[in-house]
C-alpha cells in the first residue's frame, strides 16, 4: 500500500513536470514581439491570437480583421499563430518593398497551414529555385494565347450548363437555384475539361462518381479546426504522420484517373489541347523574375503532373465558384447593376451574328470586369497572403521611426481582405459599387491595397484562367436570365462569423427569370 502511494505520487510528479514542460514549450516564442517593441495582443498558450476561431465565435478572417482594426494606425503589428509569431504589415508602401522590390528576401510561402488555403498541395509550397523552375514550367498553361485556344472548352461547358438548367426545370420561365451549387457543378466541368480533358458532365445534375468524390473532398467539416490546431502546434509530427485534409481514398482515385489519361494519350499519340498537354509537351517562356530569365525544371514526372492538376482543379474550383456565386448574389440585390450588365451583354452579343460568347467578346465587357473586381474586393476568398523571410531584413516604420529586424524563417502576413474592407481605401466598404473600378476611378485606388490575386512575382498564376471562366459562366447565365433574390430575408449577404474562411452567412437561393419571356 505504501509502495502504491509512492508510485501514484511519482506518476503525478512526472505528469506535472510534463505538463509544465509542454506549457513552457507552447509559450516559448510568445515574447517575440514584446522584445522587439511591436504592438500585439497577449497570446494564449496553444491558441496564440486565435482563441475565438476555435471557440467558433469568430472566423479566421474575423480575428484578423479585428486585430487590423485595432492596430491599423501602425505600419505593422504582431499576431501569434499558435506558437509562431507572424508580423502583419498594414502599410501599403512596405508591402511593395516586401513583395516586389525586395522579393529575393521574401520569395517563399510558409508551410501549408500558415496560409488559410488548404488546397495548396502542389505548386505553392516549393521553395526558392524549385519554385522558380516549377513556375516557369506552369506559366505557359496560363498565357493568353493558350487560354484563347482552350476557350472553346469553356464555351461548350457554359452552353451545356444553361441547356441542362432549363431542361431540369421543365423549361419553366422561373427557375429556383442555389447559386453555389450551380456554379460548383459548372466549375468542376470547366476545370476538369481545361485541365485534363475530362467531361464529367456534372451540370446535367445526374449522379457521377467524379462529381461526388470532389464534392466530398472539398466539404468543409469540423475536422478542419482540429487539423488546423494540431498543424499549428505540432507541424513536424503532423508532417511526419502525413496528415492531409484530402483523404487517401480521394488522392488515389484522382491519381489513377489522371495517370490513365496520360497513358492513354501517350499510347495512342493523342494531342488534346489542355493543361496536361502543355505540361507533357513543355514550352519555353519569356517570363522573368527580378530580371532573371525563368528556367524550366527537368520534365515533370507523371506524379508531379497529377499534383499540379489536383492543385489547379481544387484551387480553381473553390475560388471561382465562390467569386461567381457572390457576384450573382450581389447583382440580384442591386437592380441598377443588373440593368447595366444586361445592357452591356446585349450590346456585345448584338455585334456577333451567332450570339455565342468568344474570348474576344468577353474582353469587350468592361462593366462585367468592374462587377467581378468589386466582388473580389468585397468577398476576398483569400483573405491573407504570406511571405517567409529568407535573408535578414530590416523593416522601417517611417511614421514612428521604429524598425524591426526580420530573421530567415520569420513570417509576414498581408491582410488583403482587411484592406479591401477598410473605409480609408474603399469608402462605404459594405456597399457593392462596381463604379469603384471604372476607368476614371480605378486610378484613385491606392496601390497595394487591392490585391485579390496577391502581388509580385509570386502572385496567383491562375488569375487569367479564373477571370476567363468566371466571365464566361456569367455571360452565358445573364444572356438567358435575369436574377432575383428569393426573399428580403436572404437579401443581405453577410460574412459568416463562425466559418473558417470568409464566407457568406446564408446559402444564396436565387430566382432565374427567363429573358425570352420579358
Ligand atoms: C477567383 C479565383 C482566384 C483567386 C481570388 C486567387 C487568389 C490567389 C492568391 C491571393 C494567391 C496568393 C498570391 C500571393 O501570395 O501573392 C494565389 C496563388 C496561387 N493561385 Fe490563385 N486564385 C484564384 C484562382 C486560381 C486558379 C483558377 C488557379 C489554378 C489554375 C490558381 C492557382 C494558384 C497558384 C498555383 C498559386 C500559387 C502561386 C505561386 O506560389 O507562385 N488560382 N491565388
Coordinates of C-alpha atoms and ligand atoms in Angstrom, one line a residue:
X1 CA 0.0 0.0 0.0
X2 CA 2.9 2.3 1.0
X3 CA 4.7 1.5 -2.3
X4 CA 1.5 2.1 -4.3
X5 CA 1.1 5.6 -2.7
X6 CA 4.7 6.5 -3.8
X7 CA 4.1 5.1 -7.3
X8 CA 0.9 7.3 -7.7
X9 CA 2.8 10.3 -6.3
X10 CA 5.7 9.7 -8.7
X11 CA 3.4 9.5 -11.6
X12 CA 1.7 12.7 -10.5
X13 CA 5.0 14.5 -10.3
X14 CA 6.1 13.2 -13.8
X15 CA 2.7 14.3 -15.2
X16 CA 3.0 17.8 -13.6
X17 CA 6.6 18.2 -14.9
X18 CA 5.5 17.1 -18.4
X19 CA 2.5 19.5 -18.4
X20 CA 4.8 22.3 -17.2
X21 CA 7.3 21.4 -19.9
X22 CA 4.6 21.4 -22.6
X23 CA 3.3 24.7 -21.4
X24 CA 6.8 26.3 -21.4
X25 CA 7.3 24.9 -25.0
X26 CA 3.9 26.3 -26.1
X27 CA 4.8 29.8 -24.9
X28 CA 8.5 29.8 -25.7
X29 CA 8.2 32.3 -28.5
X30 CA 5.4 34.3 -27.1
X31 CA 7.7 37.1 -26.0
X32 CA 8.9 37.6 -29.6
X33 CA 7.0 40.9 -30.2
X34 CA 7.4 42.1 -26.7
X35 CA 11.2 42.0 -27.1
X36 CA 11.0 43.9 -30.4
X37 CA 8.6 46.6 -29.3
X38 CA 6.0 45.5 -31.8
X39 CA 2.3 46.1 -30.8
X40 CA 0.3 42.9 -30.3
X41 CA -2.4 41.3 -28.1
X42 CA -1.2 38.9 -25.4
X43 CA -1.3 35.4 -26.9
X44 CA -2.8 32.3 -25.2
X45 CA -0.8 29.1 -24.9
X46 CA -1.5 26.8 -27.9
X47 CA -4.1 29.2 -29.4
X48 CA -2.0 32.3 -29.9
X49 CA -4.2 35.1 -31.1
X50 CA -6.9 32.7 -32.5
X51 CA -8.8 31.6 -29.4
X52 CA -12.1 32.8 -30.8
X53 CA -11.6 30.8 -34.0
X54 CA -11.6 27.6 -32.0
X55 CA -14.4 28.7 -29.8
X56 CA -16.2 29.1 -33.2
X57 CA -17.3 32.6 -32.3
X58 CA -15.2 34.2 -35.0
X59 CA -13.9 33.2 -38.4
X60 CA -10.2 33.3 -39.2
X61 CA -11.0 36.4 -41.3
X62 CA -12.9 37.9 -38.4
X63 CA -10.0 37.5 -36.0
X64 CA -7.5 39.1 -38.4
X65 CA -10.0 41.9 -39.3
X66 CA -10.4 42.8 -35.6
X67 CA -6.7 42.9 -35.0
X68 CA -6.3 45.0 -38.1
X69 CA -8.9 47.5 -36.9
X70 CA -7.1 47.8 -33.6
X71 CA -3.6 48.3 -34.9
X72 CA -4.0 49.7 -38.5
X73 CA -2.7 53.1 -37.5
X74 CA 0.7 51.3 -37.1
X75 CA 2.8 50.2 -40.1
X76 CA 2.8 46.6 -38.7
X77 CA 1.7 44.6 -35.7
X78 CA 2.1 41.1 -34.3
X79 CA -0.2 38.1 -34.1
X80 CA 0.6 34.6 -33.0
X81 CA -0.5 31.6 -35.0
X82 CA -0.4 29.2 -32.0
X83 CA 3.3 29.3 -31.1
X84 CA 4.5 31.1 -34.1
X85 CA 4.9 34.9 -34.3
X86 CA 3.6 36.5 -37.5
X87 CA 4.2 40.1 -38.4
X88 CA 1.1 41.7 -40.1
X89 CA 2.0 44.5 -42.4
X90 CA -0.5 47.3 -42.8
X91 CA 1.4 50.0 -44.7
X92 CA 1.0 49.6 -48.5
X93 CA 4.4 51.0 -49.2
X94 CA 6.0 48.3 -47.0
X95 CA 4.0 45.7 -48.9
X96 CA 5.6 46.9 -52.2
X97 CA 9.0 46.6 -50.6
X98 CA 8.4 43.1 -49.4
X99 CA 6.6 41.6 -52.4
X100 CA 8.2 43.4 -55.3
X101 CA 11.4 45.5 -54.6
X102 CA 13.0 43.0 -52.1
X103 CA 11.3 39.9 -53.4
X104 CA 14.5 37.9 -53.2
X105 CA 14.3 38.3 -49.4
X106 CA 10.7 37.0 -49.3
X107 CA 10.4 34.5 -52.1
X108 CA 8.6 31.7 -50.2
X109 CA 5.3 31.0 -48.7
X110 CA 5.0 29.4 -45.3
X111 CA 4.1 25.8 -44.7
X112 CA 0.7 24.6 -45.7
X113 CA -1.3 25.7 -42.7
X114 CA 0.3 29.1 -42.2
X115 CA -1.8 30.2 -45.1
X116 CA -5.5 29.5 -45.0
X117 CA -5.9 27.8 -48.3
X118 CA -6.0 24.1 -47.7
X119 CA -5.6 23.1 -51.3
X120 CA -2.0 24.4 -51.8
X121 CA -0.6 21.0 -52.3
X122 CA 1.5 21.1 -55.3
X123 CA 2.6 24.4 -56.5
X124 CA 2.6 26.9 -53.7
X125 CA 4.8 25.0 -51.3
X126 CA 8.0 24.6 -53.2
X127 CA 10.7 27.0 -52.2
X128 CA 13.5 29.0 -53.8
X129 CA 14.8 27.6 -57.1
X130 CA 12.5 24.7 -57.0
X131 CA 9.5 27.1 -57.0
X132 CA 11.1 29.3 -59.8
X133 CA 11.6 26.3 -62.1
X134 CA 8.1 25.0 -61.5
X135 CA 6.6 28.4 -62.1
X136 CA 8.4 28.5 -65.4
X137 CA 7.0 25.1 -66.3
X138 CA 3.5 26.1 -65.4
X139 CA 3.4 29.6 -66.8
X140 CA 2.7 28.7 -70.4
X141 CA -0.5 27.0 -69.3
X142 CA -2.0 30.4 -68.3
X143 CA -0.7 32.6 -71.1
X144 CA -3.4 34.4 -73.1
X145 CA -2.6 32.6 -76.3
X146 CA -3.1 29.2 -74.7
X147 CA -6.2 30.3 -72.9
X148 CA -7.6 31.5 -76.2
X149 CA -7.1 28.0 -77.6
X150 CA -8.8 26.5 -74.6
X151 CA -11.7 28.9 -74.7
X152 CA -14.0 26.6 -76.8
X153 CA -13.9 24.1 -73.9
X154 CA -15.4 26.7 -71.5
X155 CA -17.9 27.8 -74.1
X156 CA -19.1 24.2 -74.5
X157 CA -19.5 23.9 -70.7
X158 CA -21.4 27.2 -70.5
X159 CA -23.9 26.2 -73.2
X160 CA -24.4 22.8 -71.7
X161 CA -24.9 24.2 -68.2
X162 CA -27.6 26.6 -69.4
X163 CA -29.3 23.9 -71.5
X164 CA -29.4 21.5 -68.6
X165 CA -30.7 24.1 -66.2
X166 CA -33.6 24.8 -68.5
X167 CA -34.2 21.1 -69.1
X168 CA -34.1 20.3 -65.4
X169 CA -36.7 22.9 -64.7
X170 CA -39.0 21.6 -67.5
X171 CA -38.3 24.8 -69.4
X172 CA -40.1 26.8 -66.8
X173 CA -39.9 30.6 -67.1
X174 CA -38.8 30.9 -63.4
X175 CA -36.1 28.6 -62.0
X176 CA -35.1 28.5 -58.4
X177 CA -31.4 27.6 -57.8
X178 CA -28.8 27.6 -55.1
X179 CA -26.2 29.6 -56.9
X180 CA -23.2 28.0 -55.1
X181 CA -24.4 24.5 -56.2
X182 CA -25.0 25.6 -59.8
X183 CA -21.5 27.2 -60.2
X184 CA -19.9 24.3 -58.2
X185 CA -21.1 21.9 -60.9
X186 CA -20.2 24.3 -63.7
X187 CA -16.6 24.8 -62.5
X188 CA -16.0 21.2 -61.8
X189 CA -16.8 20.6 -65.5
X190 CA -14.9 23.7 -66.8
X191 CA -11.8 22.9 -64.8
X192 CA -11.8 19.2 -65.5
X193 CA -12.0 19.8 -69.2
X194 CA -9.4 22.5 -69.4
X195 CA -7.0 20.7 -67.1
X196 CA -7.1 17.1 -68.2
X197 CA -9.7 16.9 -70.9
X198 CA -12.3 15.1 -68.9
X199 CA -16.0 15.9 -69.3
X200 CA -17.8 14.7 -66.2
X201 CA -21.0 16.5 -67.2
X202 CA -21.8 17.5 -63.6
X203 CA -24.1 20.2 -64.9
X204 CA -26.5 17.5 -66.0
X205 CA -27.4 17.2 -62.3
X206 CA -27.0 13.4 -62.8
X207 CA -25.0 11.5 -60.2
X208 CA -21.4 10.9 -61.3
X209 CA -18.5 9.4 -59.4
X210 CA -16.1 12.3 -60.2
X211 CA -18.5 15.0 -59.0
X212 CA -19.4 13.0 -55.8
X213 CA -15.7 12.4 -55.0
X214 CA -14.8 16.1 -55.5
X215 CA -17.7 17.3 -53.5
X216 CA -16.9 15.1 -50.6
X217 CA -13.2 16.1 -50.8
X218 CA -13.9 19.8 -50.5
X219 CA -16.7 19.6 -48.0
X220 CA -15.5 21.7 -45.1
X221 CA -16.3 19.8 -41.9
X222 CA -15.4 20.5 -38.3
X223 CA -12.2 18.3 -38.7
X224 CA -10.6 21.3 -40.3
X225 CA -10.5 23.0 -36.9
X226 CA -8.8 20.0 -35.3
X227 CA -6.3 19.5 -38.1
X228 CA -5.5 23.3 -38.2
X229 CA -5.0 23.3 -34.5
X230 CA -2.7 20.3 -34.5
X231 CA -0.8 21.5 -37.5
X232 CA -0.3 24.9 -35.9
X233 CA 1.0 23.5 -32.7
X234 CA 2.8 20.3 -33.8
X235 CA 3.7 20.8 -37.5
X236 CA 6.6 18.3 -37.5
X237 CA 4.5 15.5 -36.0
X238 CA 1.6 16.2 -38.5
X239 CA 4.0 16.2 -41.4
X240 CA 5.6 13.0 -40.2
X241 CA 2.2 11.4 -39.9
X242 CA 1.4 12.7 -43.4
X243 CA -2.0 14.1 -42.2
X244 CA -3.8 15.8 -45.0
X245 CA -7.3 17.2 -45.4
X246 CA -7.7 15.2 -48.5
X247 CA -8.5 11.6 -47.9
X248 CA -6.1 8.9 -49.2
X249 CA -9.0 7.4 -51.0
X250 CA -9.6 10.6 -52.9
X251 CA -6.0 11.1 -53.7
X252 CA -5.5 7.6 -55.1
X253 CA -8.7 7.9 -57.1
X254 CA -7.5 11.2 -58.6
X255 CA -4.0 9.9 -59.3
X256 CA -5.2 6.8 -61.2
X257 CA -7.7 8.9 -63.2
X258 CA -5.1 11.4 -64.4
X259 CA -2.4 8.8 -65.0
X260 CA -4.9 6.8 -67.1
X261 CA -5.5 9.9 -69.2
X262 CA -1.7 10.5 -69.6
X263 CA -1.0 6.8 -70.5
X264 CA -3.8 6.7 -73.0
X265 CA -2.6 9.8 -74.8
X266 CA 0.9 8.6 -74.9
X267 CA 0.0 5.2 -76.2
X268 CA -2.4 6.5 -78.9
X269 CA -0.4 9.6 -79.7
X270 CA -3.4 11.8 -78.9
X271 CA -3.0 15.6 -78.8
X272 CA -5.8 17.2 -76.9
X273 CA -5.1 20.8 -76.1
X274 CA -5.4 21.3 -72.4
X275 CA -3.1 21.9 -69.3
X276 CA -2.0 18.2 -69.2
X277 CA -1.0 18.5 -72.8
X278 CA 1.1 21.7 -72.1
X279 CA 2.8 20.0 -69.1
X280 CA 3.6 16.9 -71.1
X281 CA 5.0 18.9 -74.1
X282 CA 6.5 21.8 -72.1
X283 CA 7.3 25.0 -73.9
X284 CA 9.8 27.8 -73.2
X285 CA 8.6 31.0 -71.5
X286 CA 9.8 34.6 -71.9
X287 CA 8.9 35.5 -68.4
X288 CA 11.5 36.7 -65.9
X289 CA 11.6 37.0 -62.1
X290 CA 13.5 40.0 -60.8
X291 CA 15.1 40.4 -64.3
X292 CA 16.3 36.8 -64.3
X293 CA 15.1 34.6 -67.1
X294 CA 13.0 31.7 -65.8
X295 CA 14.4 28.2 -66.5
X296 CA 12.1 25.2 -66.6
X297 CA 12.7 22.3 -64.3
X298 CA 13.5 18.9 -65.7
X299 CA 10.5 17.3 -67.3
X300 CA 7.7 16.7 -64.8
X301 CA 7.2 13.2 -63.7
X302 CA 3.7 11.8 -64.1
X303 CA 3.2 12.1 -60.4
X304 CA 4.1 15.7 -60.5
X305 CA 1.7 16.4 -63.4
X306 CA -1.0 14.7 -61.3
X307 CA -0.3 17.0 -58.3
X308 CA -0.4 20.1 -60.5
X309 CA -3.7 19.0 -62.0
X310 CA -5.1 18.5 -58.5
X311 CA -4.0 21.9 -57.3
X312 CA -5.5 23.6 -60.3
X313 CA -8.7 21.8 -60.0
X314 CA -9.2 22.3 -56.3
X315 CA -7.9 25.8 -56.1
X316 CA -9.8 26.9 -59.1
X317 CA -13.0 25.2 -58.2
X318 CA -13.3 26.5 -54.6
X319 CA -12.3 30.1 -55.5
X320 CA -14.1 30.5 -58.9
X321 CA -17.3 29.0 -57.6
X322 CA -17.2 31.4 -54.6
X323 CA -16.5 34.5 -56.7
X324 CA -19.1 33.8 -59.4
X325 CA -21.7 33.0 -56.8
X326 CA -21.1 36.1 -54.7
X327 CA -21.2 38.2 -57.9
X328 CA -24.6 36.8 -58.9
X329 CA -25.9 37.3 -55.5
X330 CA -24.8 40.9 -55.3
X331 CA -26.3 41.5 -58.8
X332 CA -29.6 40.1 -57.7
X333 CA -29.7 42.6 -54.9
X334 CA -28.6 45.6 -56.9
X335 CA -31.1 46.1 -59.7
X336 CA -29.2 49.1 -61.1
X337 CA -26.1 47.0 -61.5
X338 CA -28.1 44.2 -63.2
X339 CA -29.7 46.6 -65.7
X340 CA -26.3 47.9 -66.8
X341 CA -24.8 44.4 -67.1
X342 CA -27.7 43.1 -69.2
X343 CA -27.4 46.2 -71.5
X344 CA -23.7 45.5 -71.9
X345 CA -24.2 41.8 -72.7
X346 CA -26.9 42.6 -75.2
X347 CA -24.8 45.2 -76.9
X348 CA -21.8 42.9 -77.2
X349 CA -23.9 39.9 -78.1
X350 CA -25.7 42.0 -80.7
X351 CA -22.4 42.6 -82.6
X352 CA -21.8 38.9 -83.3
X353 CA -24.1 37.0 -85.7
X354 CA -24.4 33.7 -83.8
X355 CA -24.6 35.5 -80.4
X356 CA -22.1 32.9 -78.9
X357 CA -19.5 34.1 -76.5
X358 CA -15.9 34.2 -77.5
X359 CA -12.6 35.0 -75.9
X360 CA -12.6 38.4 -77.8
X361 CA -16.2 39.4 -76.9
X362 CA -15.5 38.7 -73.3
X363 CA -12.7 41.3 -73.5
X364 CA -15.2 43.9 -74.5
X365 CA -17.2 43.6 -71.4
X366 CA -15.8 46.3 -69.2
X367 CA -18.7 46.6 -66.8
X368 CA -18.6 42.8 -66.2
X369 CA -14.9 43.3 -65.3
X370 CA -15.9 46.0 -62.8
X371 CA -18.5 43.7 -61.2
X372 CA -16.0 40.9 -60.8
X373 CA -13.4 43.2 -59.3
X374 CA -15.9 44.7 -56.9
X375 CA -16.9 41.1 -55.9
X376 CA -13.2 40.2 -55.4
X377 CA -12.9 43.3 -53.2
X378 CA -15.9 42.7 -51.1
X379 CA -15.7 38.9 -50.9
X380 CA -12.0 38.2 -51.0
X381 CA -11.8 34.4 -50.7
X382 CA -8.1 34.5 -50.0
X383 CA -8.2 36.9 -47.1
X384 CA -4.5 36.9 -46.2
X385 CA -1.3 36.1 -48.0
X386 CA 2.0 35.3 -46.5
X387 CA 5.7 35.5 -47.2
X388 CA 8.6 33.9 -45.4
X389 CA 11.8 35.9 -44.9
X390 CA 14.8 34.1 -46.5
X391 CA 17.6 36.7 -45.8
X392 CA 17.9 39.0 -42.9
X393 CA 15.9 42.2 -43.5
X394 CA 15.1 45.4 -41.6
X395 CA 11.6 46.8 -41.9
X396 CA 11.2 50.5 -41.1
X397 CA 8.1 52.2 -39.9
X398 CA 8.6 55.7 -41.3
X399 CA 5.8 57.2 -39.3
X400 CA 7.2 56.3 -35.9
X401 CA 10.9 55.7 -36.8
X402 CA 10.6 52.3 -35.3
X403 CA 12.2 49.4 -37.1
X404 CA 12.1 45.6 -36.8
X405 CA 14.7 43.1 -37.8
X406 CA 13.5 40.0 -39.5
X407 CA 15.4 36.8 -39.5
X408 CA 15.2 33.9 -42.0
X409 CA 12.2 31.8 -41.3
X410 CA 10.1 34.6 -39.9
X411 CA 6.6 35.0 -41.4
X412 CA 4.9 38.1 -42.8
X413 CA 1.2 38.3 -43.3
X414 CA -0.6 40.7 -45.7
X415 CA -4.2 41.1 -44.6
X416 CA -5.7 41.6 -48.1
X417 CA -9.4 41.3 -47.2
X418 CA -8.9 43.8 -44.3
X419 CA -7.6 46.3 -46.9
X420 CA -10.5 45.6 -49.1
X421 CA -12.9 46.4 -46.3
X422 CA -11.0 49.4 -44.9
X423 CA -13.1 52.6 -45.4
X424 CA -9.9 54.6 -45.8
X425 CA -9.1 52.8 -49.0
X426 CA -12.7 51.8 -50.1
X427 CA -15.3 54.3 -48.7
X428 CA -18.5 52.6 -47.7
X429 CA -16.9 49.1 -48.0
X430 CA -20.2 47.2 -47.4
X431 CA -21.7 48.8 -50.4
X432 CA -21.5 46.8 -53.6
X433 CA -20.3 49.5 -56.0
X434 CA -18.6 48.4 -59.3
X435 CA -18.1 52.0 -60.2
X436 CA -15.0 52.0 -57.9
X437 CA -13.3 50.1 -60.7
X438 CA -14.4 52.3 -63.7
X439 CA -11.7 53.6 -65.9
X440 CA -11.9 57.0 -64.4
X441 CA -12.0 55.9 -60.8
X442 CA -9.7 52.9 -60.6
X443 CA -6.6 55.2 -60.8
X444 CA -7.6 56.6 -57.4
X445 CA -7.3 53.3 -55.6
X446 CA -4.2 53.4 -53.5
X447 CA -1.5 51.0 -55.0
X448 CA -1.1 47.8 -53.0
X449 CA -4.5 48.0 -51.3
X450 CA -6.4 45.9 -53.9
X451 CA -4.7 42.5 -54.0
X452 CA -7.3 39.8 -54.7
X453 CA -4.7 37.7 -56.7
X454 CA -1.8 38.6 -54.5
X455 CA 1.1 40.6 -55.7
X456 CA 4.7 40.5 -57.2
X457 CA 6.4 37.5 -58.8
X458 CA 4.6 35.1 -56.5
X459 CA 1.1 36.3 -57.4
X460 CA -1.7 34.0 -58.5
X461 CA -0.7 32.1 -61.6
X462 CA -4.2 31.1 -62.4
X463 CA -5.8 34.6 -62.3
X464 CA -6.4 34.9 -66.1
X465 CA -7.9 31.4 -66.3
X466 CA -10.1 32.2 -63.3
X467 CA -11.3 35.5 -64.8
X468 CA -12.0 34.0 -68.2
X469 CA -14.0 31.1 -66.7
X470 CA -16.0 33.3 -64.3
X471 CA -16.8 35.8 -67.1
X472 CA -17.9 33.1 -69.5
X473 CA -20.1 31.5 -66.8
X474 CA -21.7 34.8 -66.0
X475 CA -22.3 35.9 -69.6
X476 CA -23.9 32.6 -70.5
X477 CA -26.2 32.9 -67.5
X478 CA -27.2 36.6 -68.0
X479 CA -27.7 36.1 -71.7
X480 CA -30.6 33.9 -70.9
X481 CA -31.8 35.0 -67.5
X482 CA -32.2 37.9 -65.1
X483 CA -31.8 37.2 -61.5
X484 CA -33.7 38.0 -58.3
X485 CA -33.1 37.2 -54.7
X486 CA -35.7 34.8 -53.3
X487 CA -36.7 36.9 -50.3
X488 CA -35.6 40.1 -48.5
X489 CA -34.6 37.8 -45.6
X490 CA -31.8 36.3 -47.6
X491 CA -31.0 39.5 -49.4
X492 CA -28.2 40.6 -47.1
X493 CA -25.1 38.6 -47.9
X494 CA -23.4 38.8 -44.5
X495 CA -20.0 37.5 -43.7
X496 CA -20.4 34.3 -41.7
X497 CA -18.7 34.8 -38.3
X498 CA -18.2 31.2 -37.5
X499 CA -16.9 29.8 -40.8
X500 CA -13.3 29.2 -41.1
X501 CA -12.8 31.3 -44.2
X502 CA -14.6 34.5 -45.3
X503 CA -18.0 33.1 -46.3
X504 CA -21.5 34.5 -46.7
X505 CA -23.8 33.7 -43.8
X506 CA -26.6 32.3 -45.8
X507 CA -26.9 29.9 -48.7
X508 CA -28.0 32.2 -51.5
X509 CA -31.1 31.0 -53.3
X510 CA -31.8 32.8 -56.5
X511 CA -34.7 33.0 -58.9
X512 CA -33.7 33.0 -62.5
X513 CA -36.3 34.6 -64.8
X514 CA -36.1 33.7 -68.5
X515 CA -35.3 36.8 -70.5
X516 CA -37.1 35.4 -73.5
X517 CA -40.5 35.9 -71.9
X518 CA -39.9 39.6 -71.0
Ligands
LIG1 C1 -11.1 33.9 -58.3 C2 -10.2 33.0 -58.2 C3 -8.8 33.1 -57.6 C4 -8.4 33.9 -56.6 C5 -9.1 35.0 -55.9 C6 -7.0 33.5 -56.3 C7 -6.2 34.1 -55.4 C8 -4.9 33.8 -55.2 C9 -4.0 34.5 -54.2 C10 -4.4 35.6 -53.4 C11 -2.8 33.8 -54.2 C12 -1.6 34.2 -53.4 C13 -0.7 35.1 -54.2 C14 0.4 35.8 -53.4 O1 0.9 35.2 -52.4 O2 0.8 36.9 -53.8 C15 -2.9 32.7 -55.2 C16 -1.9 31.9 -55.5 C17 -2.0 30.9 -56.4 N1 -3.1 30.6 -57.2 FE1 -4.8 31.6 -57.2 N2 -6.7 32.5 -57.1 C18 -7.8 32.1 -57.9 C19 -7.8 31.2 -58.9 C20 -6.8 30.3 -59.2 C21 -6.9 29.3 -60.2 C22 -8.1 29.1 -61.2 C23 -5.8 28.6 -60.1 C24 -5.3 27.4 -60.9 C25 -5.4 27.4 -62.2 C26 -4.9 29.2 -59.1 C27 -3.7 28.8 -58.8 C28 -2.8 29.4 -57.9 C29 -1.5 29.0 -57.6 C30 -0.8 27.8 -58.2 C31 -0.9 29.9 -56.7 C32 0.5 29.9 -56.1 C33 1.4 30.8 -57.0 C34 2.8 30.8 -56.5 O3 3.1 30.4 -55.4 O4 3.7 31.1 -57.3 N3 -5.6 30.2 -58.5 N4 -4.2 32.7 -55.8

